[in-house]
CSV table of C-alpha atoms in Angstrom, one decimal:
chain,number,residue,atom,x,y,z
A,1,UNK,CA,0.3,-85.2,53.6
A,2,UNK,CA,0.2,-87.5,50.9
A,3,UNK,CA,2.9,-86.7,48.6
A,4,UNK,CA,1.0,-87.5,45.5
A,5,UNK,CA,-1.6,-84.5,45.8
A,6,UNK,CA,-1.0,-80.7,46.3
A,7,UNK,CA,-3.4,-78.9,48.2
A,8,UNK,CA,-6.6,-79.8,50.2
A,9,UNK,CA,-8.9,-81.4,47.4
A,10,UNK,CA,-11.9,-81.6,50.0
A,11,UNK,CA,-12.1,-78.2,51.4
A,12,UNK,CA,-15.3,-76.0,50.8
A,13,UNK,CA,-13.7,-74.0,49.0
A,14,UNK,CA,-12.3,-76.6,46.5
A,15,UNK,CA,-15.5,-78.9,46.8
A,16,UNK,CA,-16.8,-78.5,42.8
A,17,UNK,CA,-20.6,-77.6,42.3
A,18,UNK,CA,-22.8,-80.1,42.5
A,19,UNK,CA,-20.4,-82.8,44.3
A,20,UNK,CA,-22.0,-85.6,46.3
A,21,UNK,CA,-21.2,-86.1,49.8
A,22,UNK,CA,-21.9,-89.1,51.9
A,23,UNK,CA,-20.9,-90.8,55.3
A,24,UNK,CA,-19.0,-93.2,53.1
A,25,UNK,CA,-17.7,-93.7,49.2
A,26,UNK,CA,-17.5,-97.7,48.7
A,27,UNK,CA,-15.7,-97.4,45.5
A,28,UNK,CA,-16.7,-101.3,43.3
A,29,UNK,CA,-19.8,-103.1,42.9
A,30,UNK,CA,-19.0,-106.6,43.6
A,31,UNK,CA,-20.9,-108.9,46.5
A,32,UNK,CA,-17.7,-107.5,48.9
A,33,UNK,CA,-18.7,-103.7,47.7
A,34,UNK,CA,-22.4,-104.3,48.2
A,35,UNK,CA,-21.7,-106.2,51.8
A,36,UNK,CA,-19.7,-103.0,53.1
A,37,UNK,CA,-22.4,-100.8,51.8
A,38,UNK,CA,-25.1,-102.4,53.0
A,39,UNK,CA,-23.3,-102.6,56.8
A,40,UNK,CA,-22.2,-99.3,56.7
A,41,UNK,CA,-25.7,-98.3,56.0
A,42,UNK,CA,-27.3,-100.7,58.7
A,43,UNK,CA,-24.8,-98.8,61.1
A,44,UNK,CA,-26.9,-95.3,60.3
A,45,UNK,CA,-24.2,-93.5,57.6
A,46,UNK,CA,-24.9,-92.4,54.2
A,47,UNK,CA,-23.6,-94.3,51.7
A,48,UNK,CA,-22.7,-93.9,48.0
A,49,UNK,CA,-21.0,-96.9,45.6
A,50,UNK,CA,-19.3,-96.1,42.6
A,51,UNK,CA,-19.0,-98.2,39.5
A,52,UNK,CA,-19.7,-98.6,36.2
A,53,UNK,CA,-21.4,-102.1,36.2
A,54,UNK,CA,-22.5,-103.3,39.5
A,55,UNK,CA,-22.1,-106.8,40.0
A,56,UNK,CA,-21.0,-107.4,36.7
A,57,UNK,CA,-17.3,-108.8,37.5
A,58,UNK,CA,-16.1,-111.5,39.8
A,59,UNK,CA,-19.3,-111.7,41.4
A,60,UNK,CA,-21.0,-112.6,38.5
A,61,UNK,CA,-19.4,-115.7,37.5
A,62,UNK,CA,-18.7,-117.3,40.8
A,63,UNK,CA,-20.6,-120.0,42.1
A,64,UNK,CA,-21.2,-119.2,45.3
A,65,UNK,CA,-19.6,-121.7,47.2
A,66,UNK,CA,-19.3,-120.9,51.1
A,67,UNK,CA,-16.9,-123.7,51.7
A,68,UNK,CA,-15.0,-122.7,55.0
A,69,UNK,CA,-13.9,-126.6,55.4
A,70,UNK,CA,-14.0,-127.5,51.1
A,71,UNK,CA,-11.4,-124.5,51.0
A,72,UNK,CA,-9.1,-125.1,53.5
A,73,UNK,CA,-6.1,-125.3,51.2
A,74,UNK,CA,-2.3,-126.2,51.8
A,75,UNK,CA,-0.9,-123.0,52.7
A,76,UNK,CA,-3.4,-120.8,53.2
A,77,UNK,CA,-3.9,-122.1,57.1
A,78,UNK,CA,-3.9,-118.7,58.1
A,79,UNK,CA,-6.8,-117.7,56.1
A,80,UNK,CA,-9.1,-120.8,58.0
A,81,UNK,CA,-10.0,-118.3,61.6
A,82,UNK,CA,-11.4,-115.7,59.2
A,83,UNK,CA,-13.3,-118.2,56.8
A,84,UNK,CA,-14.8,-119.6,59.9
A,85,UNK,CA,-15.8,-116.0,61.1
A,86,UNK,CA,-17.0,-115.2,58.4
A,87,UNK,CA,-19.4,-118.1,57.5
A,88,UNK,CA,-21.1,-118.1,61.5
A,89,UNK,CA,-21.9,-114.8,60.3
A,90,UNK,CA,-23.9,-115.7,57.1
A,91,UNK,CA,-26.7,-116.7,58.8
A,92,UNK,CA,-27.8,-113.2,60.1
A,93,UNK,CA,-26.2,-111.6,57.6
A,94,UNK,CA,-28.6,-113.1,55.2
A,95,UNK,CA,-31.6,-112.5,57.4
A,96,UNK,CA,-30.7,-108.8,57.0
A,97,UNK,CA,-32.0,-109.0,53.7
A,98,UNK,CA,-35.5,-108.5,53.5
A,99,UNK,CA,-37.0,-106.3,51.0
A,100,UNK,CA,-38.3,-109.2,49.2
A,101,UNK,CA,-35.7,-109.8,47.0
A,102,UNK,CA,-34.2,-114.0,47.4
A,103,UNK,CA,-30.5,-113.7,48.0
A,104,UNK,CA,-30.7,-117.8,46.8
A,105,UNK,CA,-29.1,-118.3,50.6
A,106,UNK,CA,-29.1,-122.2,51.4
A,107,UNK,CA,-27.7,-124.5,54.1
A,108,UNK,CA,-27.7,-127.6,51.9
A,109,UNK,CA,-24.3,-129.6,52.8
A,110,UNK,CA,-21.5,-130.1,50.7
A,111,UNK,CA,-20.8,-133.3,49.1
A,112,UNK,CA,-16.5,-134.3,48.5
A,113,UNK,CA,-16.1,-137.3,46.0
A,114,UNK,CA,-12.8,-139.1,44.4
A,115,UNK,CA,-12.9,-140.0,40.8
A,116,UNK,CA,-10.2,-142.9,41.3
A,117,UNK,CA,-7.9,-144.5,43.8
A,118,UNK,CA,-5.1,-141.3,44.0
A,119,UNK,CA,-8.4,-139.0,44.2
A,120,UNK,CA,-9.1,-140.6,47.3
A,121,UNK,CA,-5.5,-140.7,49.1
A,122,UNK,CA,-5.7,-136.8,48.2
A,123,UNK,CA,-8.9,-136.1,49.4
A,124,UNK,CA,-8.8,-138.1,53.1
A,125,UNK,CA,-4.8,-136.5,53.1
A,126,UNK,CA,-6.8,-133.4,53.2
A,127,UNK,CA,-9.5,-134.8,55.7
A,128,UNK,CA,-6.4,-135.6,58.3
A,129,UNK,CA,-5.9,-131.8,58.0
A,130,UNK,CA,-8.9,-130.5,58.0
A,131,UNK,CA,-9.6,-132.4,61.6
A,132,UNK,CA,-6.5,-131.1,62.7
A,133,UNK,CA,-7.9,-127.9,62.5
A,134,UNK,CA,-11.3,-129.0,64.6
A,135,UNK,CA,-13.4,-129.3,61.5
A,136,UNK,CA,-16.0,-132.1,60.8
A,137,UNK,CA,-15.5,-134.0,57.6
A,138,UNK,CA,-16.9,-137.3,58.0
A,139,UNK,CA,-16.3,-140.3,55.5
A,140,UNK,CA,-19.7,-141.9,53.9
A,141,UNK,CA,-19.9,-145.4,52.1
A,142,UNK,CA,-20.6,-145.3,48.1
A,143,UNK,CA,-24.1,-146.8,49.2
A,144,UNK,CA,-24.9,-144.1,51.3
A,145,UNK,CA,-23.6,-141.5,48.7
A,146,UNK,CA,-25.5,-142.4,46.3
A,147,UNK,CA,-28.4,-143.1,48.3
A,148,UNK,CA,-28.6,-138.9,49.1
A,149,UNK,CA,-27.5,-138.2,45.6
A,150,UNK,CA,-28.4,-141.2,42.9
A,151,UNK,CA,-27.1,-139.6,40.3
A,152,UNK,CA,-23.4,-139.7,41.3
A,153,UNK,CA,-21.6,-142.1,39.7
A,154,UNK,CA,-21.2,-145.8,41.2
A,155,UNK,CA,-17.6,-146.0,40.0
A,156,UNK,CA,-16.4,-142.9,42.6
A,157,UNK,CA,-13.8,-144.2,44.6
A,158,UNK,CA,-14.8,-142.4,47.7
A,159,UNK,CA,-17.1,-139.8,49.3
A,160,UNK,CA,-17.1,-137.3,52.0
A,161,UNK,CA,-20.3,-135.8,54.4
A,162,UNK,CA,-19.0,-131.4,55.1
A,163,UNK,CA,-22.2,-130.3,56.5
A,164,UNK,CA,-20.8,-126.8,57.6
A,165,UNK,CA,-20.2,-125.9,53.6
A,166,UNK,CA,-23.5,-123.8,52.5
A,167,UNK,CA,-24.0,-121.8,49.3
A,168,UNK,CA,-25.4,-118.2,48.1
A,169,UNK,CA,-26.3,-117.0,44.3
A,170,UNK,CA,-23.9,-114.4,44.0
A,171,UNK,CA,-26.1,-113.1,41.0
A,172,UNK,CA,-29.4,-113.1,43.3
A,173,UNK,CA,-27.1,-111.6,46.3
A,174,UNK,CA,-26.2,-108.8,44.6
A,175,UNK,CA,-29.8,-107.7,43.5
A,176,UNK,CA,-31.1,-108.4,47.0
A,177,UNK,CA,-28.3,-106.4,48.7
A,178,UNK,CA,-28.7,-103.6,46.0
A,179,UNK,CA,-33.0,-103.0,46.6
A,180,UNK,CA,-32.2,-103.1,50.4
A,181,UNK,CA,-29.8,-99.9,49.5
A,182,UNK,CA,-32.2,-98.3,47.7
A,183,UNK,CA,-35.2,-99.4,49.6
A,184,UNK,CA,-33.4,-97.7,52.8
A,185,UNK,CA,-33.9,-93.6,51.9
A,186,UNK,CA,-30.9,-91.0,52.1
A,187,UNK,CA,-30.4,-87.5,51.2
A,188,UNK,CA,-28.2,-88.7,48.2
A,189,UNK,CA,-28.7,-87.6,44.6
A,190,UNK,CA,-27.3,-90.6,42.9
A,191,UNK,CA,-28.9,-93.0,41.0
A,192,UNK,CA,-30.8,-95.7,42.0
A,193,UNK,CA,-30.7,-93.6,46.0
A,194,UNK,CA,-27.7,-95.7,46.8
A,195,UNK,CA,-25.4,-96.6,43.1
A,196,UNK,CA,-23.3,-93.9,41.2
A,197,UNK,CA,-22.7,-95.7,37.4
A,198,UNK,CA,-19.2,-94.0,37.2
A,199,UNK,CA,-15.8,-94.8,36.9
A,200,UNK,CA,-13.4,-94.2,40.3
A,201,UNK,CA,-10.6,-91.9,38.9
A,202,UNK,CA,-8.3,-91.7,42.3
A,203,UNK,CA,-9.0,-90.9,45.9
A,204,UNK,CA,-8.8,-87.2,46.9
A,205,UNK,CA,-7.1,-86.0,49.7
A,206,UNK,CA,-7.5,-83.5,52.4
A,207,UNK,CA,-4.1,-82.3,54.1
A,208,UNK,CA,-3.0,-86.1,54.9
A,209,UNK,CA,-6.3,-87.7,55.5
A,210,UNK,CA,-8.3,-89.3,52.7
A,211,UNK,CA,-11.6,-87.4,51.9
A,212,UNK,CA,-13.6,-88.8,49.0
A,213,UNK,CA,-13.1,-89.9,45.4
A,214,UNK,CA,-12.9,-88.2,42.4
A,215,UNK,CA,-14.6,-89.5,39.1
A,216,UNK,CA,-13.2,-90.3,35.9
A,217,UNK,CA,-15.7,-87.9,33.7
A,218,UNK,CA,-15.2,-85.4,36.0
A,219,UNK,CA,-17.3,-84.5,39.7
A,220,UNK,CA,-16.1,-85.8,43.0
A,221,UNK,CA,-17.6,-87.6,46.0
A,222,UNK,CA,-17.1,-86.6,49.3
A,223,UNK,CA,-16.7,-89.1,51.8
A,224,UNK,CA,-15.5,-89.5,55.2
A,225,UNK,CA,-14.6,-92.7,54.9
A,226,UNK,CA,-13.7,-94.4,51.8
A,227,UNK,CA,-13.4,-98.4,51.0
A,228,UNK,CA,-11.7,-99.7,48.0
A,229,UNK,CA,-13.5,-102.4,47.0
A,230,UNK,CA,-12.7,-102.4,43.4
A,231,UNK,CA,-10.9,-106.2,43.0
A,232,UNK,CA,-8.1,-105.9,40.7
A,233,UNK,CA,-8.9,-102.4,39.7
A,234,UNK,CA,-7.7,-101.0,43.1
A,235,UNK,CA,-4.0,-101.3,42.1
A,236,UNK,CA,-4.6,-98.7,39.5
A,237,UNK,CA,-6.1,-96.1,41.1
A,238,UNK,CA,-4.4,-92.6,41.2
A,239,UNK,CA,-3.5,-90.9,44.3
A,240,UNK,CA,-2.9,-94.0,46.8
A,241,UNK,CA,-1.2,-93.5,49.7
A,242,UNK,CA,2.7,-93.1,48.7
A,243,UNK,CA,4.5,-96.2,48.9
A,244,UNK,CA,1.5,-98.8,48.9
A,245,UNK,CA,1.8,-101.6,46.2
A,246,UNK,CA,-1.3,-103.7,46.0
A,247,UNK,CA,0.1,-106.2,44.4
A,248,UNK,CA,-2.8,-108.0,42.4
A,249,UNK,CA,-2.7,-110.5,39.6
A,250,UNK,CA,-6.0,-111.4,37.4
A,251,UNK,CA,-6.7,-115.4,37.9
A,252,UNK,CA,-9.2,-116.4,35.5
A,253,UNK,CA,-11.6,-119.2,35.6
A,254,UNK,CA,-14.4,-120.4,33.5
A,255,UNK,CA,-17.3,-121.2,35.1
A,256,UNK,CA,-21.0,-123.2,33.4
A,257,UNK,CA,-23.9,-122.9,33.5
A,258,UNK,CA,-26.7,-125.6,32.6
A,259,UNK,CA,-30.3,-126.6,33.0
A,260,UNK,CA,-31.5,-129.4,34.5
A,261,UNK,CA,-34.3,-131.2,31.6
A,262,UNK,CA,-37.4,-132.3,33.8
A,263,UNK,CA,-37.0,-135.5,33.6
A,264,UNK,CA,-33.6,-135.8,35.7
A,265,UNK,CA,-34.9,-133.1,38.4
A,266,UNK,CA,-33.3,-132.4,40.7
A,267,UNK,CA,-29.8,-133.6,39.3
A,268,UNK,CA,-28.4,-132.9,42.9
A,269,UNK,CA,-29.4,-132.1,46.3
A,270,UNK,CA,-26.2,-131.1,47.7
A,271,UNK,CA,-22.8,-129.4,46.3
A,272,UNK,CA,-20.6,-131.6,45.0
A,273,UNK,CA,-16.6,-131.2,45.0
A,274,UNK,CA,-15.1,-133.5,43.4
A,275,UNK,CA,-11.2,-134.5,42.3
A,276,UNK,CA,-10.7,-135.7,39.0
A,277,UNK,CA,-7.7,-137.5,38.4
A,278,UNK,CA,-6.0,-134.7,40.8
A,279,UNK,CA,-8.5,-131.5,38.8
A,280,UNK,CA,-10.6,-130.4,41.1
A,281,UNK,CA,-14.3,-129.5,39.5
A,282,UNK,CA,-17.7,-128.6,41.8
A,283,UNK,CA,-21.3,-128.7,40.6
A,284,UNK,CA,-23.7,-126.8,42.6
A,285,UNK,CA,-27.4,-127.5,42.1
A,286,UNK,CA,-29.3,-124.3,41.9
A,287,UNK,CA,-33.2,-123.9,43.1
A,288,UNK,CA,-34.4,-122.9,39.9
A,289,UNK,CA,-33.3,-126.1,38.0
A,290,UNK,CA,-29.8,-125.0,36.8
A,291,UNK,CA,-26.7,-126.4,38.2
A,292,UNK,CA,-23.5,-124.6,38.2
A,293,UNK,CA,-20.2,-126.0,36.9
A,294,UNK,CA,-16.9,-124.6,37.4
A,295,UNK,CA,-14.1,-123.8,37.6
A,296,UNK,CA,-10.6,-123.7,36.1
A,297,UNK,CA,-8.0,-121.8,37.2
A,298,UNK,CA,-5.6,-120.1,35.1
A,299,UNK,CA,-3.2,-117.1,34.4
A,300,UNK,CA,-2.3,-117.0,31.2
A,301,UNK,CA,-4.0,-113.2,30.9
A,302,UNK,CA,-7.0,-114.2,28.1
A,303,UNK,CA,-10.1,-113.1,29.3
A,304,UNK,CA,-12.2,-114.9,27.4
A,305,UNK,CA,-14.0,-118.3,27.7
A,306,UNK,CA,-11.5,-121.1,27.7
A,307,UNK,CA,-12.8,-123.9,25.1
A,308,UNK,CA,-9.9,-126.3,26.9
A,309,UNK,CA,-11.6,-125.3,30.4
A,310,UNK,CA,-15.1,-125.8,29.0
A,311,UNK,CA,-13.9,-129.5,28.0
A,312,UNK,CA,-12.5,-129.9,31.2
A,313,UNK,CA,-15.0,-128.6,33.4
A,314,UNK,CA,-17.7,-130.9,31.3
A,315,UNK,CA,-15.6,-134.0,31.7
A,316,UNK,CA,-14.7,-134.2,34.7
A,317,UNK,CA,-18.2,-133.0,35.7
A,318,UNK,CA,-19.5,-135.9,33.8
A,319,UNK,CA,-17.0,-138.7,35.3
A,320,UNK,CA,-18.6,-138.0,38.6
A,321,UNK,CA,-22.4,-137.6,37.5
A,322,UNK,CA,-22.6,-138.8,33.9
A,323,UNK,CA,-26.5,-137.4,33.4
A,324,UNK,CA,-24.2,-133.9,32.8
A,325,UNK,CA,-24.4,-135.3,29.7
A,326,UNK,CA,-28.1,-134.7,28.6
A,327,UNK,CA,-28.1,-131.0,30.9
A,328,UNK,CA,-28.6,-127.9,28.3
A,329,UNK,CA,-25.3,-125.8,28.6
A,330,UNK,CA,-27.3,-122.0,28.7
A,331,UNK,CA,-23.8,-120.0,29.4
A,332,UNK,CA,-20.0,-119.9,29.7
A,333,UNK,CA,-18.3,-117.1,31.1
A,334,UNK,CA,-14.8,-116.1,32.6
A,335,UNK,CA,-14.1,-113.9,34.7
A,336,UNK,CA,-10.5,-112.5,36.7
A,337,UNK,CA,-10.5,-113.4,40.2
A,338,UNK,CA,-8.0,-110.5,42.5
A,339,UNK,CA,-5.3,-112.8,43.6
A,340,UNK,CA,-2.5,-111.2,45.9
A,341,UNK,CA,0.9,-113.0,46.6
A,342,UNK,CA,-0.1,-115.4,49.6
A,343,UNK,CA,-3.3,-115.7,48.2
A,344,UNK,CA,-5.3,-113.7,51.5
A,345,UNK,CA,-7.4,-110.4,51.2
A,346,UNK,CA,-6.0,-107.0,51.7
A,347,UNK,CA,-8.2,-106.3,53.6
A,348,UNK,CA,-7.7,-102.6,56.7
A,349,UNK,CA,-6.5,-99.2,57.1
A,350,UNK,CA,-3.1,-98.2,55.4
A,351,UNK,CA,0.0,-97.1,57.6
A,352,UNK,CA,1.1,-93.8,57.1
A,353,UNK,CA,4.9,-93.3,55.8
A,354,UNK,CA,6.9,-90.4,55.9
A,355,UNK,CA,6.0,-88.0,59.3
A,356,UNK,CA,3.1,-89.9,59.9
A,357,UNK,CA,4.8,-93.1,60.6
A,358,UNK,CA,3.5,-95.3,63.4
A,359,UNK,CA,-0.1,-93.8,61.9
A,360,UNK,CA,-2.6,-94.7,59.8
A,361,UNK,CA,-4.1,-93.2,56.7
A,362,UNK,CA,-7.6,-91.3,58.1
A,363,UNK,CA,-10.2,-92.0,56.1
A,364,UNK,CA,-9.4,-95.1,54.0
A,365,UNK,CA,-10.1,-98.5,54.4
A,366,UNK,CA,-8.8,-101.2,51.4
A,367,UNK,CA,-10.8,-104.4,50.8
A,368,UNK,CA,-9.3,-106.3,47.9
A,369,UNK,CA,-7.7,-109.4,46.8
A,370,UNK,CA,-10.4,-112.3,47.9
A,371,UNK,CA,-9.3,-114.9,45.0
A,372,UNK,CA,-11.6,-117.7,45.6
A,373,UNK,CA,-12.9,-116.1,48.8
A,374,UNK,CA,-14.9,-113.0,47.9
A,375,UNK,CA,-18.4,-114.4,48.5
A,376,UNK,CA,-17.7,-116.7,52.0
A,377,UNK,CA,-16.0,-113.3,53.2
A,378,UNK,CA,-18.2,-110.6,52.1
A,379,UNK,CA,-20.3,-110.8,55.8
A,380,UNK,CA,-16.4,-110.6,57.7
A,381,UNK,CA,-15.5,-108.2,55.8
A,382,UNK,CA,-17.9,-105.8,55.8
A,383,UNK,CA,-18.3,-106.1,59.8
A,384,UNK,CA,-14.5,-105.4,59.9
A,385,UNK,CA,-15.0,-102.5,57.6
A,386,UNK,CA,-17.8,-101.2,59.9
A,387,UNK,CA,-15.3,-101.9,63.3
A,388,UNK,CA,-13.0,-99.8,61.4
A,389,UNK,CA,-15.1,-97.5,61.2
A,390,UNK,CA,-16.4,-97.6,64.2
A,391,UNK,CA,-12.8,-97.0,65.1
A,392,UNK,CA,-12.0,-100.3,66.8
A,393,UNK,CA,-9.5,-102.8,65.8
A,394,UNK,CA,-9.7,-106.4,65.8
A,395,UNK,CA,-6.0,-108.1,65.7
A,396,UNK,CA,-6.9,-111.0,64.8
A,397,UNK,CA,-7.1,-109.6,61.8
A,398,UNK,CA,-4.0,-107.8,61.8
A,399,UNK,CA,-2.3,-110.5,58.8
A,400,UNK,CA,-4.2,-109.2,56.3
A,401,UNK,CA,-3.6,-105.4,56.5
A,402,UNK,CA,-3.0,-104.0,53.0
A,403,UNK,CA,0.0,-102.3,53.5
A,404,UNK,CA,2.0,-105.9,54.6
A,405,UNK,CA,3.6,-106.1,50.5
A,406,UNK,CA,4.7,-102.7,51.2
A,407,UNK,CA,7.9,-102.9,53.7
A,408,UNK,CA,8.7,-99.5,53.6
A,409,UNK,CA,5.5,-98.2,55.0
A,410,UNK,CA,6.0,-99.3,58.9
A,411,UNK,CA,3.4,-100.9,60.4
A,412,UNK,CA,3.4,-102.2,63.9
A,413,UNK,CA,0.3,-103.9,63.8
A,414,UNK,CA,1.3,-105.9,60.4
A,415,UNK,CA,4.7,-106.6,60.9
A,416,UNK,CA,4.3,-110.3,61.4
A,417,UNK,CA,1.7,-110.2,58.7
A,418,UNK,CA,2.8,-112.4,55.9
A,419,UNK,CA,0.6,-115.8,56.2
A,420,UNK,CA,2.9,-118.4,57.2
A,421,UNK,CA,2.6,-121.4,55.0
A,422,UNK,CA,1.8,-124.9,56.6
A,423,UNK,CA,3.8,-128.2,55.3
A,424,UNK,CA,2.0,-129.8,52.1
C-alpha cells in the first residue's frame, strides 16, 4: 500500500456522492493529454480529462515541428528509435481525426540553412551523424534553395533537403482531437461529454493500486487507469507513489507569431531551420498566411515574453529571409517546456517499493517530460499508453520508465535506463 494514504479512497463505501467514474482519468490537457485520450477512447474505454485550461500550456505556444531527423541532437541518441516511431505513426494517427475539425497536419519537407561559414561546418557535422543513424539529409546548391523557396536569402552559406521532417498546428490539433472526444458519446457527466475544467488535487488510492483522482475543489474521479499527463505540474501532485521523484525543470521559450502581407504570399513553402551564427531559429509557414517564428530556450524561471528573445528570434529570422521584415508580428508568447535530466520523456508504469518490489504500481501510467518533443511524440505515446493498458509491454521502451531518477524504487525493467550520451 502506498504509504502516503490511509485507507481504501476508492471503495463504495468511500466513493463521495456524485463522483465520476470512467475506464480512465487522463489527468492534463496538452496535445500528449488529448493523444492518450483520444487512443484510450478509440480502444472502447470511457474516458474523462481533467484540467483547468485545455490546451492552454505547452501546446499552445509550440510550433509544431515533427522533426525526427531536424531534432536528432548530441546526446539525446537514445531518444532517435522512439522519434522515428512515433512520426511513421502520424500519418494514421492524423487520419483518425475526422469530425471535421483540420488538425493543420502537413507533409511539407523541412528546409536546414547556415547563416555563415561556421553555420555550415555545424550543420553538415550534424549531417555526418544524422546518416550514421540511416537518416536522409541530402545537401542542395544555394541555386536550388532558393529556386523552392525565393525568399531565402542569397547570402546563406549552405542548405540542406530533410524530406521526412513534417509539421502539425498544435493549436488546431488540439480542437480537432477535443470534438472527436466529445463527438464520440459516453455515459459521462462532465463537461463538454469528454473534459472536466478542474484542477487535479492527487491520485487516490485503493489498498496499493491506484484508483482515480481526486480534485482540488473537492469531488473525485474514479478511474481504473490513470495517466499523468500534466507536463511540469505532475511533480507536484499529492499522493504519488512513495519514493518517485519526477524530476522536472520549466524551460521557457518564446515563440512569434506573424502574418504574411499579400503581397509576399506565400513567404515559404517548406520549414526552415536555420543556424545563426551558432543560434538556432525555425520559421514554419502556416496555411492560413501566418508563419511561425521561434524559439529561444532558456531557464532563468521568468515566465513571461523575453524582449531579448523577441530580438533574437526576429534577427536571426531575418538574416535568413529578410522579407521578415515587412510580416505584421500579431503575438508573442512563452511558455515552460517539462524538461527532465537527460532531456527524454517519463514516459510508463511506476515500480512498486517497499513489499511490492519487483511490481508495478496498478493502475497508473506517467507521461511527462517531452521538452521539445511533446507534439512529434504525442501518437507514440499514446499507443504505448494504450499497450499499457492493454497490459503489454514494449522494451524498447523500457529507458524511459518514470521511475529511472528514482534509484530506490527497484526496477528490473529500467535499470539500464539512463540514456547513454553519444560523443559531441
Amino acid at each position: 500500500m502506498n504509504p502516503k494514504t490511509s485507507g481504501d479512497e476508492c471503495s463504495a463505501g468511500a466513493l463521495e456522492p456524485g463522483a465520476l467514474e470512467a475506464d480512465v482519468a487522463v489527468i492534463g490537457g496538452g496535445v500528449v493529454g488529448h493523444g492518450i485520450a483520444w487512443e484510450a477512447r478509440r480502444s472502447g474505454r470511457s474516458v474523462v480529462l481533467i484540467d483547468e485550461a485545455p490546451g492552454s500550456g505547452a501546446s499552445w505556444a509550440a510550433a509544431g515541428m515533427l522533426a525526427p531527423v531536424s531534432e536528432l541532437h548530441y546526446q539525446e541518441e537514445g531518444l532517435l528509435e522512439l522519434m522515428l516511431e512515433s512520426s511513421a505513426r502520424w500519418p494514421e494517427f492524423a487520419a483518425t481525426l475526422t469530425a471535421g475539425e483540420d488538425a493543420g497536419y502537413l507533409t511539407t519537407p523541412t528546409l536546414a540553412v547556415g547563416a555563415d561559414p561556421a553555420d555550415r561546418r555545424a550543420l553538415m557535422d550534424l549531417r555526418d551523424v544524422q546518416r550514421a543513424h540511416g537518416l536522409n539529409v541530402e545537401p542542395l546548391t544555394i541555386r536550388e534553395a532558393r529556386s523552392r523557396e525565393p525568399l531565402l536569402s542569397p547570402a546563406i552559406s549552405c542548405a540542406l533537403d530533410i524530406p521526412a521532417d513534417h509539421q502539425v498546428d498544435p493549436r488546431k490539433l488540439v480542437r480537432a482531437v477535443a470534438a472527436e472526444l466529445a463527438g464520440h458519446g459516453q455515459e459521462i457527466a462532465a463537461a463538454e461529454g469528454y473534459a472536466l475544467r478542474e484542477h487535479a488535487a492527487g491520485l487516490l488510492w485503493d489498498g496499493a493500486r491506484v484508483c482515480g483522482v481526486r480534485l482540488a475543489r473537492g469531488g473525485t474521479v474514479r478511474a481504473a487507469e490513470t495517466v499523468v499527463a500534466n507536463g511540469l505540474a505532475a511533480a507536484h501532485l499529492q499522493n504519488l507513489p512513495e519514493g518517485l521523484q519526477l524530476p522536472l525543470r520549466p524551460v521557457y521559450g518564446d515563440i512569434l507569431r506573424l502574418r504574411v502581407p499579400a503581397h509576399l504570399q506565400p513567404l515559404l513553402t517548406a520549414t526552415v531551420r536555420g543556424m545563426v551564427r551558432g543560434v538556432p531559429v525555425y520559421v514554419v509557414p502556416r496555411g492560413d498566411g501566418t508563419v511561425v517564428i521561434g524559439a529561444t530556450q532558456r531557464e532563468d524561471g521568468v515566465p513571461g515574453t523575453s524582449a531579448g528573445g523577441v530580438y533574437q528570434l526576429l534577427r536571426d529570422a531575418q538574416a535568413l529571409l529578410p522579407a521578415v521584415a515587412e510580416l505584421e508580428l500579431l503575438e508573442a508568447t512563452a511558455r515552460a517546456r517539462p524538461g527532465t535530466p537527460d532531456n527524454a520523456p517519463l514516459l510508463g508504469r511506476v515500480p512498486a517499493g517497499g513489499q511490492g518490489a519487483g511490481t508495478d504500481v496498478a493502475g497508473l501510467i506517467i507521461a511527462t517530460g517531452f521538452f521539445r518533443h511533446g507534439v512529434l511524440l504525442t501518437p507514440a505515446a499514446a499507443a504505448i499508453c494504450r499497450q499499457l493498458m492493454d497490459g503489454n509491454t514494449d522494451p524498447r521502451w523500457a529507458a524511459f520508465r518514470p521511475g529511472r531518477f528514482s534509484p530506490w524504487l527497484p526496477d528490473p525493467l529500467g535499470s539500464a535506463a539512463v540514456l547513454s550520451p553519444i560523443p559531441g
